[in-house]
mmCIF file of C-alpha atoms in Angstrom:
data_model
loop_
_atom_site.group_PDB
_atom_site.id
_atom_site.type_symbol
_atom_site.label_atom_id
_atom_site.label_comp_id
_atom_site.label_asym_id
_atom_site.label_seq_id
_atom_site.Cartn_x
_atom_site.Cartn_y
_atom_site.Cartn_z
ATOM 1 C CA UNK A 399 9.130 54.349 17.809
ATOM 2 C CA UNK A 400 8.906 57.943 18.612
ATOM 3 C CA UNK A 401 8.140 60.237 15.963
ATOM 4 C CA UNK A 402 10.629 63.245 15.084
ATOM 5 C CA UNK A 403 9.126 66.694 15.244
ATOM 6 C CA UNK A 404 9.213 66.613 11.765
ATOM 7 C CA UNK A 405 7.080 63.961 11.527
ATOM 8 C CA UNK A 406 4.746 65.352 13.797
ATOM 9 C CA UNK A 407 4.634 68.295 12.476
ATOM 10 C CA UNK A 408 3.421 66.785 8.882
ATOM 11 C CA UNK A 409 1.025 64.466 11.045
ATOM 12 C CA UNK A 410 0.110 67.480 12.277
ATOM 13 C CA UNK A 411 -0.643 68.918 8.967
ATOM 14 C CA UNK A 412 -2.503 65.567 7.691
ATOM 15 C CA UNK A 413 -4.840 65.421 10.425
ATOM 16 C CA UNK A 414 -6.192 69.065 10.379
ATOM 17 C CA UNK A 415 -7.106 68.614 6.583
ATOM 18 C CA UNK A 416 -8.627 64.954 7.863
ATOM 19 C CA UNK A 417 -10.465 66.223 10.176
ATOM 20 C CA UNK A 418 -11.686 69.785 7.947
ATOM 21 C CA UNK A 419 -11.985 68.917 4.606
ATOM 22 C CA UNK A 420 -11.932 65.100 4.270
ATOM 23 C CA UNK A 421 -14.134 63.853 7.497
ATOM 24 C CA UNK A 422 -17.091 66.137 6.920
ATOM 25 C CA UNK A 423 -17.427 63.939 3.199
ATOM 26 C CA UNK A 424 -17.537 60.504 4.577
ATOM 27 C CA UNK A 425 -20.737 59.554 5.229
ATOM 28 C CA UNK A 426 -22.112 61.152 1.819
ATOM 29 C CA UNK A 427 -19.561 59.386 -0.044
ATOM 30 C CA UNK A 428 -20.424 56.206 2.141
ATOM 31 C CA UNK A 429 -24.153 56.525 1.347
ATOM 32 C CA UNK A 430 -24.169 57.578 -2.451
ATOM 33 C CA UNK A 431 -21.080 55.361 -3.354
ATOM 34 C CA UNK A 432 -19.768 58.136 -4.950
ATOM 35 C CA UNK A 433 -16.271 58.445 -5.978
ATOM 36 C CA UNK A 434 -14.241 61.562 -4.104
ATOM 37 C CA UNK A 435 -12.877 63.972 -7.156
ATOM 38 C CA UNK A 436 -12.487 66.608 -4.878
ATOM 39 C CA UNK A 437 -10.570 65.388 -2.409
ATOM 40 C CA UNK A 438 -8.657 63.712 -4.885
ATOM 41 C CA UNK A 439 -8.146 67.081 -6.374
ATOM 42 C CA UNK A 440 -7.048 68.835 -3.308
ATOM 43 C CA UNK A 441 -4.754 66.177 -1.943
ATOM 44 C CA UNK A 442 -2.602 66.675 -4.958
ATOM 45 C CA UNK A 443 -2.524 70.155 -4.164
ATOM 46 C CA UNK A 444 -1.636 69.671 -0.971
ATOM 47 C CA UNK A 445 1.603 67.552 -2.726
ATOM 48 C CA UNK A 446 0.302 64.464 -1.383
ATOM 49 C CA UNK A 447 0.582 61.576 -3.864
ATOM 50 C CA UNK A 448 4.614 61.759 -4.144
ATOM 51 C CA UNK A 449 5.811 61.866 -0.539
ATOM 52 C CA UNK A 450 8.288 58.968 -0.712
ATOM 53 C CA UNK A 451 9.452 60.161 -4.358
ATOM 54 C CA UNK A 452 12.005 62.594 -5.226
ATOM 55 C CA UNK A 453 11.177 65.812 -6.110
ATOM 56 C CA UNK A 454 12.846 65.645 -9.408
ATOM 57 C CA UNK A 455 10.254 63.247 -10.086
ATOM 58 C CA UNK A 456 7.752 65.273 -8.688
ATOM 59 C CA UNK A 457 7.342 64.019 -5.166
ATOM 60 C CA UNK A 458 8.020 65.292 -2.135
ATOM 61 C CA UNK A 459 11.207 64.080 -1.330
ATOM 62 C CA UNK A 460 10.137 63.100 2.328
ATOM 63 C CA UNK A 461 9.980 59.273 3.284
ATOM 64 C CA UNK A 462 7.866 56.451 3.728
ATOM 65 C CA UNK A 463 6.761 56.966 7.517
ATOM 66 C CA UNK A 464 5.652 60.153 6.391
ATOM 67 C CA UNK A 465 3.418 58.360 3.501
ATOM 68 C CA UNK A 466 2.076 55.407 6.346
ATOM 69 C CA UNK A 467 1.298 58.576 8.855
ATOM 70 C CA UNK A 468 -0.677 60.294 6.126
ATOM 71 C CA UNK A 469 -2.718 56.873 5.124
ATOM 72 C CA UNK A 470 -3.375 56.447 9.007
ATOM 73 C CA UNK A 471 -5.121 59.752 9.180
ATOM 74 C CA UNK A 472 -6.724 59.956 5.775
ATOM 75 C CA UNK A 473 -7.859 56.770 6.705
ATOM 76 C CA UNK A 474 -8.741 57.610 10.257
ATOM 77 C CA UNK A 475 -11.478 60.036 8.565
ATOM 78 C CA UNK A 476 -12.705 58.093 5.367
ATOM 79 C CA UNK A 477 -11.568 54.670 4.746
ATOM 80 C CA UNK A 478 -12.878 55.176 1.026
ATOM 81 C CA UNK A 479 -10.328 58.432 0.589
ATOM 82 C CA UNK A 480 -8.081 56.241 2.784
ATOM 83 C CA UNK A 481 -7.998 53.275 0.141
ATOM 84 C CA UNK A 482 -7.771 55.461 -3.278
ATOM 85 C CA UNK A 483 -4.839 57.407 -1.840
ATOM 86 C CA UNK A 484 -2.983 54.215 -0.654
ATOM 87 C CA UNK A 485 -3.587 52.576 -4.161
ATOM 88 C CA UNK A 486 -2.645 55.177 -5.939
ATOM 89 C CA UNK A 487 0.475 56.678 -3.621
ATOM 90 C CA UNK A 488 2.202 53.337 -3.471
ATOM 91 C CA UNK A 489 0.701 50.075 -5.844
ATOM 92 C CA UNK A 490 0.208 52.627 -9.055
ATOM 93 C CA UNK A 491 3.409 54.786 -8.079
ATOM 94 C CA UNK A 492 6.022 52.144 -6.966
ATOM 95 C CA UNK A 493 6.416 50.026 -9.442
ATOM 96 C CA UNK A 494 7.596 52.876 -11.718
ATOM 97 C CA UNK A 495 9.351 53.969 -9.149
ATOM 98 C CA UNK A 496 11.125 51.087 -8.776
ATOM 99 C CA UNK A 497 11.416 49.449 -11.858
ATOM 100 C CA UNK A 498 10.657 52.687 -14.983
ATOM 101 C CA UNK A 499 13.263 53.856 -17.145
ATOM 102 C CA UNK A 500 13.620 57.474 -17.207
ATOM 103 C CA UNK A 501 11.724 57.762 -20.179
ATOM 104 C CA UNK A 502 8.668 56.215 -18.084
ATOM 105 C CA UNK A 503 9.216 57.810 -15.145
ATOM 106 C CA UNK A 504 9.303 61.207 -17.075
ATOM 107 C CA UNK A 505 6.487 60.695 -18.884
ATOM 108 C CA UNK A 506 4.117 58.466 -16.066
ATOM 109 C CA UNK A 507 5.765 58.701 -12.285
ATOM 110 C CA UNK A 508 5.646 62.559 -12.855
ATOM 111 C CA UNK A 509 2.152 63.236 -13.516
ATOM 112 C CA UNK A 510 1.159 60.230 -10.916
ATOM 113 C CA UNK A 511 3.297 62.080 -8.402
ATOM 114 C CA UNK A 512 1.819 65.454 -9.020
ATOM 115 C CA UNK A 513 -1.764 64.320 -8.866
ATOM 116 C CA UNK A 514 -2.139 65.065 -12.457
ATOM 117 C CA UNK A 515 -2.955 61.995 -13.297
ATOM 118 C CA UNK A 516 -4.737 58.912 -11.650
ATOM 119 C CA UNK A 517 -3.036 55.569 -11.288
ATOM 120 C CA UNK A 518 -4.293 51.512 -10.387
ATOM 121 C CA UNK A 519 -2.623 48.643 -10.067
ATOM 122 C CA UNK A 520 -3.651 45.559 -12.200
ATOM 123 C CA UNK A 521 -2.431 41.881 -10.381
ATOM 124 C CA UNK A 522 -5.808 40.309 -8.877
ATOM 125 C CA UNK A 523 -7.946 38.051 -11.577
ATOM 126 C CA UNK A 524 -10.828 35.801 -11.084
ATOM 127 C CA UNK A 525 -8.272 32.993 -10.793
ATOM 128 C CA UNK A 526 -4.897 34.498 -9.384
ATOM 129 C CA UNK A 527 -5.777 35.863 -6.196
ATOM 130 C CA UNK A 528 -3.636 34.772 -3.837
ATOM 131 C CA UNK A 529 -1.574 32.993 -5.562
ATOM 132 C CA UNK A 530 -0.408 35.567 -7.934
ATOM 133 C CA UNK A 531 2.011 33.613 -9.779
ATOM 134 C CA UNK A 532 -1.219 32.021 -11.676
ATOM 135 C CA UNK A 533 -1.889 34.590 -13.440
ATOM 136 C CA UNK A 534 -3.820 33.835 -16.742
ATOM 137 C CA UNK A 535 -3.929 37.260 -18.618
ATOM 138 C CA UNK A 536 -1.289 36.898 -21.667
ATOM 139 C CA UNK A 537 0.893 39.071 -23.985
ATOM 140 C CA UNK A 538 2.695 38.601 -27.233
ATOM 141 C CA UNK A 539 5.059 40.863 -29.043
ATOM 142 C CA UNK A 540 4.283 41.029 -32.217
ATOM 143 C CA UNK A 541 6.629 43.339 -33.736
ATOM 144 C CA UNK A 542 7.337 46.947 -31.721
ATOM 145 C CA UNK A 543 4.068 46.267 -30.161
ATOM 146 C CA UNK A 544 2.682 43.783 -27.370
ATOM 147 C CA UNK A 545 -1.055 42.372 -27.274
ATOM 148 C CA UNK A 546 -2.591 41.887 -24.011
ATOM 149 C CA UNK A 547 -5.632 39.329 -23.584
ATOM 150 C CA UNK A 548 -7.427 38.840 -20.376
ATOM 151 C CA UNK A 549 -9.359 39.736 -17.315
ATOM 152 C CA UNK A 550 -7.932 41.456 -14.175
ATOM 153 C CA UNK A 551 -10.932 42.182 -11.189
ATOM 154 C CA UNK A 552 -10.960 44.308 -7.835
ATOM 155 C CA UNK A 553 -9.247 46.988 -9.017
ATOM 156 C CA UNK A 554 -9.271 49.636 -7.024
ATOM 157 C CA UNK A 555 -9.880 52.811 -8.524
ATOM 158 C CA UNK A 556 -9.415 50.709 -12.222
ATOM 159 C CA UNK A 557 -12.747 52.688 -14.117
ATOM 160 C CA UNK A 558 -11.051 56.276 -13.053
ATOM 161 C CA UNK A 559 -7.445 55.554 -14.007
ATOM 162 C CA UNK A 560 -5.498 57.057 -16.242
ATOM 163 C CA UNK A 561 -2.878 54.623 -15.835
ATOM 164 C CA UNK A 562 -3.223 51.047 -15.427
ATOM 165 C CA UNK A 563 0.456 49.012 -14.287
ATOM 166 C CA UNK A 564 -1.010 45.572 -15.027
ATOM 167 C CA UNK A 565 1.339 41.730 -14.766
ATOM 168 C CA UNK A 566 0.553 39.580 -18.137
ATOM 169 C CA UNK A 567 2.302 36.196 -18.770
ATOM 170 C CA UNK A 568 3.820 35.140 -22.133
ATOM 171 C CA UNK A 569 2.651 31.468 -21.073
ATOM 172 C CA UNK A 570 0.788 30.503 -18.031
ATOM 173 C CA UNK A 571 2.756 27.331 -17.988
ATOM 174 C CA UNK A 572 5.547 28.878 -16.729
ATOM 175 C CA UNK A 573 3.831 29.942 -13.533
ATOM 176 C CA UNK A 574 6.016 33.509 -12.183
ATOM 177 C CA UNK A 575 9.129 32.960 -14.798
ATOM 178 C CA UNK A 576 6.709 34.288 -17.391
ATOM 179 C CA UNK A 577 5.029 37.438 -16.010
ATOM 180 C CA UNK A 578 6.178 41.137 -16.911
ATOM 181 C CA UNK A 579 4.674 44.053 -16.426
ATOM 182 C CA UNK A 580 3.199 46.787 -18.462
ATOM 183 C CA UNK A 581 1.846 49.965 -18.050
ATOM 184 C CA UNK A 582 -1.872 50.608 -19.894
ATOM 185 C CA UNK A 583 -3.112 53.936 -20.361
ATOM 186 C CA UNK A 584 -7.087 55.199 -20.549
ATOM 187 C CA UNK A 585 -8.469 55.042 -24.161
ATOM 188 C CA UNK A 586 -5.840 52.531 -25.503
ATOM 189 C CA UNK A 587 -7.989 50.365 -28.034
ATOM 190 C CA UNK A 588 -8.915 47.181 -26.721
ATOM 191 C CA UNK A 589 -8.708 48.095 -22.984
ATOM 192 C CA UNK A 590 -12.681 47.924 -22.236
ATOM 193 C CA UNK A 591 -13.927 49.154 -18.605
ATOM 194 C CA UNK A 592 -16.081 46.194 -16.815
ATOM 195 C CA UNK A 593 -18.389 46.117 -14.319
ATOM 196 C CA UNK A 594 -17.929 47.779 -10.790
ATOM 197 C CA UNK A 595 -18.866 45.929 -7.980
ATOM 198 C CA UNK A 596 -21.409 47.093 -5.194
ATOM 199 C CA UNK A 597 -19.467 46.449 -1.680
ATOM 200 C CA UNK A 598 -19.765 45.883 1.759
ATOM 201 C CA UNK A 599 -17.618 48.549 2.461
ATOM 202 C CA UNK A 600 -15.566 51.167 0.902
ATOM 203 C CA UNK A 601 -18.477 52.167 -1.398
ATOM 204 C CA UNK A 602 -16.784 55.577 -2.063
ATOM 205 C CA UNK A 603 -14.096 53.873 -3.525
ATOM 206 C CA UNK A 604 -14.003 52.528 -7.086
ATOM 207 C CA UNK A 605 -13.526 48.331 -7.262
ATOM 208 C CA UNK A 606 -13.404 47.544 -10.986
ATOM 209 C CA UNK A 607 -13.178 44.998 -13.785
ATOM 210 C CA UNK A 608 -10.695 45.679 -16.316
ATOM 211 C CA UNK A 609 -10.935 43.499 -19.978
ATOM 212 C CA UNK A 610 -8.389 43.314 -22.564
ATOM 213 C CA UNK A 611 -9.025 41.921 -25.803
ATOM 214 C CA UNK A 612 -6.467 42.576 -28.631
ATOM 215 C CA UNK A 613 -4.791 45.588 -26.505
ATOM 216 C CA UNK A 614 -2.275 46.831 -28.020
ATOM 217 C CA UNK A 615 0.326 48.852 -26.323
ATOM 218 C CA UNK A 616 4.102 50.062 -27.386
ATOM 219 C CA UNK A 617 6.855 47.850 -27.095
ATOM 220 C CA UNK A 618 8.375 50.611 -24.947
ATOM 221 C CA UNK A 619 5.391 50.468 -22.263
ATOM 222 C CA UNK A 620 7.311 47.206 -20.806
ATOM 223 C CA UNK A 621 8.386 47.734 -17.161
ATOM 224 C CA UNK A 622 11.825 46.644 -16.336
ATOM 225 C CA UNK A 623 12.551 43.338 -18.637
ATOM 226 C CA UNK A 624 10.613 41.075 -19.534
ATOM 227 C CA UNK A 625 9.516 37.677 -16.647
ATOM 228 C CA UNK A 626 10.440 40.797 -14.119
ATOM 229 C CA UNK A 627 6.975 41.205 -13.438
ATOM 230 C CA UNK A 628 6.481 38.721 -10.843
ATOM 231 C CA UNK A 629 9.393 40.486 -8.934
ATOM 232 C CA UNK A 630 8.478 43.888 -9.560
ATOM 233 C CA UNK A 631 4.885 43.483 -7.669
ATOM 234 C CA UNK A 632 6.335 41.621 -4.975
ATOM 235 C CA UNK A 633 8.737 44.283 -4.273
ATOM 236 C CA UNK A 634 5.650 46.528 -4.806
ATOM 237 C CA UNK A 635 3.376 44.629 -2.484
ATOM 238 C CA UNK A 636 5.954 44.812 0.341
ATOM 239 C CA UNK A 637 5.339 48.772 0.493
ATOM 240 C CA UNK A 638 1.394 47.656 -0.168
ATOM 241 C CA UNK A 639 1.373 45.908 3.056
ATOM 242 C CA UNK A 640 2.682 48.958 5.131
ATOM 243 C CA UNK A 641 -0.309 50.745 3.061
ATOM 244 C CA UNK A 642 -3.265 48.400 3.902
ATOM 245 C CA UNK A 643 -1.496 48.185 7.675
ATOM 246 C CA UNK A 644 -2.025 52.240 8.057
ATOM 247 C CA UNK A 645 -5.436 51.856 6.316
ATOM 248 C CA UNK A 646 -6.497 49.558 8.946
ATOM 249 C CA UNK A 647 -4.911 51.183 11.892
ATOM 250 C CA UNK A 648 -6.241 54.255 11.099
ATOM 251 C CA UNK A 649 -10.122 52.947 10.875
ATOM 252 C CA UNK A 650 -9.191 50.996 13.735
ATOM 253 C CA UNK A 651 -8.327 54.435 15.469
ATOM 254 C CA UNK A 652 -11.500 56.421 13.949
ATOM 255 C CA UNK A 653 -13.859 54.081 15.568
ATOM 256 C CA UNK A 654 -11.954 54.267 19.140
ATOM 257 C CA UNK A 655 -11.772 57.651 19.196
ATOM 258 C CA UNK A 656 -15.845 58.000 17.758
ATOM 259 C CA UNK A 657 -15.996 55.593 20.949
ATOM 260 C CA UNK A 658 -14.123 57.557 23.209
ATOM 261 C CA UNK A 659 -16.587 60.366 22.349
ATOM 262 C CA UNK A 660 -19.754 58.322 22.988
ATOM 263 C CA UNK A 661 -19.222 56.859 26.498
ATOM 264 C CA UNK A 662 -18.132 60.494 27.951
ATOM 265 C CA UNK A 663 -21.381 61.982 26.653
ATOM 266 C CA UNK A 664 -23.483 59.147 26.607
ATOM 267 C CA UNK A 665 -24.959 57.672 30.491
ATOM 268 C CA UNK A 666 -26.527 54.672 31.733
ATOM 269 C CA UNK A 667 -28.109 54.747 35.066
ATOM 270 C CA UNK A 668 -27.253 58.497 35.624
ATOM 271 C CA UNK A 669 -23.712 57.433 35.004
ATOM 272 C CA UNK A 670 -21.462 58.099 32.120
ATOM 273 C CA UNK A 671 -20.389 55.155 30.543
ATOM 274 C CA UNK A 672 -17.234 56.265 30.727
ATOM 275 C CA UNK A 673 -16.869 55.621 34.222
ATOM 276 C CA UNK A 674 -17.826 52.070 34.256
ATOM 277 C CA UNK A 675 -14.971 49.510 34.228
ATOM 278 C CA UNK A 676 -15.661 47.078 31.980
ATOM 279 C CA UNK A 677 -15.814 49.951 29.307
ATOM 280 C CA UNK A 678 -13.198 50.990 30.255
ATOM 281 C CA UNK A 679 -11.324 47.516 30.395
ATOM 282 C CA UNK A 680 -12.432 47.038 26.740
ATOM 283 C CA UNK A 681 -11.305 50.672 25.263
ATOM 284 C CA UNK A 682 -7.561 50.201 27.207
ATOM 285 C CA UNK A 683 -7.569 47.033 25.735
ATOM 286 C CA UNK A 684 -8.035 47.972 22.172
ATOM 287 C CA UNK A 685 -6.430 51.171 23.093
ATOM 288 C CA UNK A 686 -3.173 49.068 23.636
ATOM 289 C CA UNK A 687 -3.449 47.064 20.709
ATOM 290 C CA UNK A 688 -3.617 49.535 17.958
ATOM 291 C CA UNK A 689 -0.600 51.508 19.414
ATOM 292 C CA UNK A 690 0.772 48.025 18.934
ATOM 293 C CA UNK A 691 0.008 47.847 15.474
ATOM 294 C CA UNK A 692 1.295 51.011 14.913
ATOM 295 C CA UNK A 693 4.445 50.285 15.998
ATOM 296 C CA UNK A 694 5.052 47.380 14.139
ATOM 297 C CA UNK A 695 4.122 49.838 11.001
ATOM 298 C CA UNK A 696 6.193 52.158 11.588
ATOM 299 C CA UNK A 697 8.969 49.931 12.097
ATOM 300 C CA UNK A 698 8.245 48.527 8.214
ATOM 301 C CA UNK A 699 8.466 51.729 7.341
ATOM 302 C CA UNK A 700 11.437 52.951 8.653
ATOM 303 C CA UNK A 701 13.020 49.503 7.368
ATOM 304 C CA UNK A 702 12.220 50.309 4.131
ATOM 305 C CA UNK A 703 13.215 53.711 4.055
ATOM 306 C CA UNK A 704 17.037 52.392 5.412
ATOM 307 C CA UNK A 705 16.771 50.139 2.445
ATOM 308 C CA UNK A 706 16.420 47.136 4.875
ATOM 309 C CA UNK A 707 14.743 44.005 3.798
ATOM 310 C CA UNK A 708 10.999 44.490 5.467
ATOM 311 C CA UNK A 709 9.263 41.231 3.823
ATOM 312 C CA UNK A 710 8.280 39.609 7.549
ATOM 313 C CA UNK A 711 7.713 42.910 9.368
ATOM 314 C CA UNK A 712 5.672 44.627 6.362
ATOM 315 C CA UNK A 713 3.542 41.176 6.500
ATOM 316 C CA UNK A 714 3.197 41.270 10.253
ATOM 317 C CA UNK A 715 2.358 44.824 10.114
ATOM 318 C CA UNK A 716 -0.873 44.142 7.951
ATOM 319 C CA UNK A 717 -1.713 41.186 9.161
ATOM 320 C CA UNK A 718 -1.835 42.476 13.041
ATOM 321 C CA UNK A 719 -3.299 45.972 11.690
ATOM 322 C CA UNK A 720 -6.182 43.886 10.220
ATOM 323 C CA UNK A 721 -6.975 41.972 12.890
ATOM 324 C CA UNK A 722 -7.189 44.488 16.104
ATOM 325 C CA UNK A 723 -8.894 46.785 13.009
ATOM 326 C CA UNK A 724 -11.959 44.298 13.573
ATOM 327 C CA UNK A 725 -11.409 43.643 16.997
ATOM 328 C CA UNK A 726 -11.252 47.481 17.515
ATOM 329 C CA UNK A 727 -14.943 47.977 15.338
ATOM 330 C CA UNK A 728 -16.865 44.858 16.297
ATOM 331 C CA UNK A 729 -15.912 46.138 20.318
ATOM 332 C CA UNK A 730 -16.934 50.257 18.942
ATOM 333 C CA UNK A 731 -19.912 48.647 17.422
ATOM 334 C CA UNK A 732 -20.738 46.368 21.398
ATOM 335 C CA UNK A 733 -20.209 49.496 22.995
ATOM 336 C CA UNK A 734 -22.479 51.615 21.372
ATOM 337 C CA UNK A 735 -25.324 48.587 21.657
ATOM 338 C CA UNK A 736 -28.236 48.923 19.087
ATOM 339 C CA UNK A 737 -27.076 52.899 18.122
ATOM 340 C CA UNK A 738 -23.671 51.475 17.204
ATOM 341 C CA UNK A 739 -26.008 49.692 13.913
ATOM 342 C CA UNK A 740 -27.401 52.857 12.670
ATOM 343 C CA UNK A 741 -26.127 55.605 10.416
ATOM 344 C CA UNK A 742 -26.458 57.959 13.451
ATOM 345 C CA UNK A 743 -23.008 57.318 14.741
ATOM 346 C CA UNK A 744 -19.701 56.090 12.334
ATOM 347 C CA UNK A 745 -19.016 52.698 13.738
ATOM 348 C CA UNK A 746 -21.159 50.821 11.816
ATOM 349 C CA UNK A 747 -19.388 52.185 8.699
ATOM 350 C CA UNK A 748 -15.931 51.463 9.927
ATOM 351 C CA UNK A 749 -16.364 47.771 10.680
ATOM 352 C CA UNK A 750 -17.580 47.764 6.823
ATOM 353 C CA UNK A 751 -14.714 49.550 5.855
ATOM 354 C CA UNK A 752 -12.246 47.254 8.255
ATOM 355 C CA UNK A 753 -13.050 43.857 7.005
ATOM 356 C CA UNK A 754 -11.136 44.533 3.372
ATOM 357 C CA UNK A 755 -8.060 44.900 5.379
ATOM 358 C CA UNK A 756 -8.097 40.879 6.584
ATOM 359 C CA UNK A 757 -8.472 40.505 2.481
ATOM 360 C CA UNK A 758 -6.725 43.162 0.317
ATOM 361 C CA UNK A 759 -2.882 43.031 -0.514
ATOM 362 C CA UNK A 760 -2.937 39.444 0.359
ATOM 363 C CA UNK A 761 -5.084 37.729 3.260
ATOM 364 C CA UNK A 762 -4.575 36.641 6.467
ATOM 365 C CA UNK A 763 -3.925 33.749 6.083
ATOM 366 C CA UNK A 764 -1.466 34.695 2.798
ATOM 367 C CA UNK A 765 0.539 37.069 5.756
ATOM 368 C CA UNK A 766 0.773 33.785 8.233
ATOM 369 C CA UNK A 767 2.489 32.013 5.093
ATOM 370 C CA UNK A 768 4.867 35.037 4.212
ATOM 371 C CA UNK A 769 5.477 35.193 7.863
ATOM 372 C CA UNK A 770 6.062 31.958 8.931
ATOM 373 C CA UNK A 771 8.450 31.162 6.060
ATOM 374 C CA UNK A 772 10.603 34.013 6.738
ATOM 375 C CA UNK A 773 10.971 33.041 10.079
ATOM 376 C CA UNK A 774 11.781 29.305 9.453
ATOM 377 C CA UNK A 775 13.559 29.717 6.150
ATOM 378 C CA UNK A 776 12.492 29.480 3.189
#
């Protein structure tokens, strides 16, 4: 689809602070695994966080294409920045969005809009991955209050939040018909910080362990009703996809245009590589395929901005993204030969970065399931 000049004016926008402020931190943050504050910082000044969110809840009133062009180009820079701004703007953000009171959303969408605070998203556990409905972390209400016991792992960002929105079940018996959500803040007793894991990729992002033993938390921190929780993070992980689709396209695009860049400087032969044609077979190829991919994102988010149901294309969209993003950094990384496996040049970084995509908001194989269902009936 072709972008309005709005849009391309806020792409625009995006892709200059990429480029300036965000790019020039990447390998740093890459190599020290260290956590970006200040470009956390100064995308919330730059009104960031809220774009799909109504400015009376302090967003910025725009729309979801606008959110899946920003996580291309963040992205397209930093896959680390990329992945904390997607988890935050849409899996901590949504399901208040969708699903708060206006109590909650006054006292938590607000501040997660603004950039005041910093939000995660609790579903994954050592033994509800995929299949989310088996989750194993529990709750009671005892009196006003609930009591959370349990595990959740590979949370992004989950050691830096301020605000945790977490699924619990009231017995794992009953499989989805007994999850709800709840929202967990930083410091509430019984909410201990794990261990973060050392990764692959996306070591300037924050993957956590989050225990709860005995965690108590107010009756009123219950989002929606409860055995709504199951539906709530669906709902929530159909915007996710359109998220982890951008985050992939927009690594996917980094490494062709870092390859772009190498074969018209770089010459074999006395001959730019640029000029030969199976180079230049391989970069059209690729080339093709991620504006492919884009398209297919930006036609989940325009769905879901005309309040269309997006479940198959949001799936198809990440699962597609994910797969030319590999495609696109395994061919960066051929291209480049031996040079394309050292820290001199950023290809070796984004294939690192890429392979989470095939994993995170559901695998590939997870998206084949969602897909093919919705196209045979459920």
């Amino acid at each position: 689809m072709i972008l309005n000049d709005k849009h391309l004016q806020f792409k625009k926008k995006v892709k200059e602070f990429a480029d300036n402020v965000v790019a020039p931190r990447a390998i740093e943050l890459d190599l020290k695994s260290e956590f970006p504050h200040d470009l956390v910082k100064k995308m919330g000044e730059m009104g960031l966080y809220g774009l799909f969110i109504p400015k009376k809840y302090g967003g910025a009133g725009l729309d979801t294409l606008s959110y899946a062009i920003a996580v291309e180009e963040i992205s397209r820079a930093c896959g680390s920045t990329g992945i904390f701004f997607a988890a935050h703007s849409s899996l901590a953000i949504a399901p208040i969005y969708i699903a708060g009171n206006e109590i909650q959303k006054q006292k938590w969408l607000i501040p997660l809009a603004k950039g005041e605070k910093i939000g995660s998203f609790g579903l994954t556990e050592p033994n509800a991955g995929s299949d989310a409905s088996a989750t194993e972390t529990t709750v009671k209400l005892i009196g006003d209050e609930y009591i959370i016991n349990g595990t959740k792992c590979f949370i992004t960002s989950g050691h830096v939040a301020d605000v945790i929105v977490l699924t619990a079940t009231k017995d794992p018996s009953l499989g989805y018909h007994g999850i709800s959500a709840f929202i967990v803040e930083k410091g509430t007793p019984g909410f201990i910080l794990g261990k973060e894991e050392d990764k692959l990729g996306l070591r300037g992002s924050i993957t956590s362990e989050l225990i709860f033993e005995d965690c108590k938390i107010p009756k009123e921190n219950l989002l929606g009703n409860e055995g709504d929780g199951f539906k709530i993070f669906m709902q929530t992980l159909d915007g996710g996809r359109i998220s982890i689709g951008a985050l992939a396209l927009g690594i996917a695009q980094g490494a062709l245009d870092a390859t772009v860049k190498f074969v018209k400087t770089n010459s074999k032969n006395n001959r730019l590589l640029s000029r030969y044609q199976s180079i230049q077979s391989m970069i059209a190829e690729i080339g093709t395929e991620i504006e492919a991919a884009r398209l297919l994102i930006h036609q989940s988010a325009a769905l879901k901005d005309a309040g269309k149901p997006l479940t198959k294309e949001a799936a198809m969209a990440k699962y597609y993204a994910s797969k030319i993003g590999m495609k696109a950094t395994n061919i960066a990384i051929e291209i480049h030969g031996m040079l394309g496996l050292t820290k001199k040049y950023p290809v070796e970084r984004f294939i690192r970065d890429e392979k989470l995509m095939e994993i995170g908001e559901g695998t590939s194989e997870i998206q084949k399931i969602v897909i093919a269902r919705q196209i045979l009936g459920k």
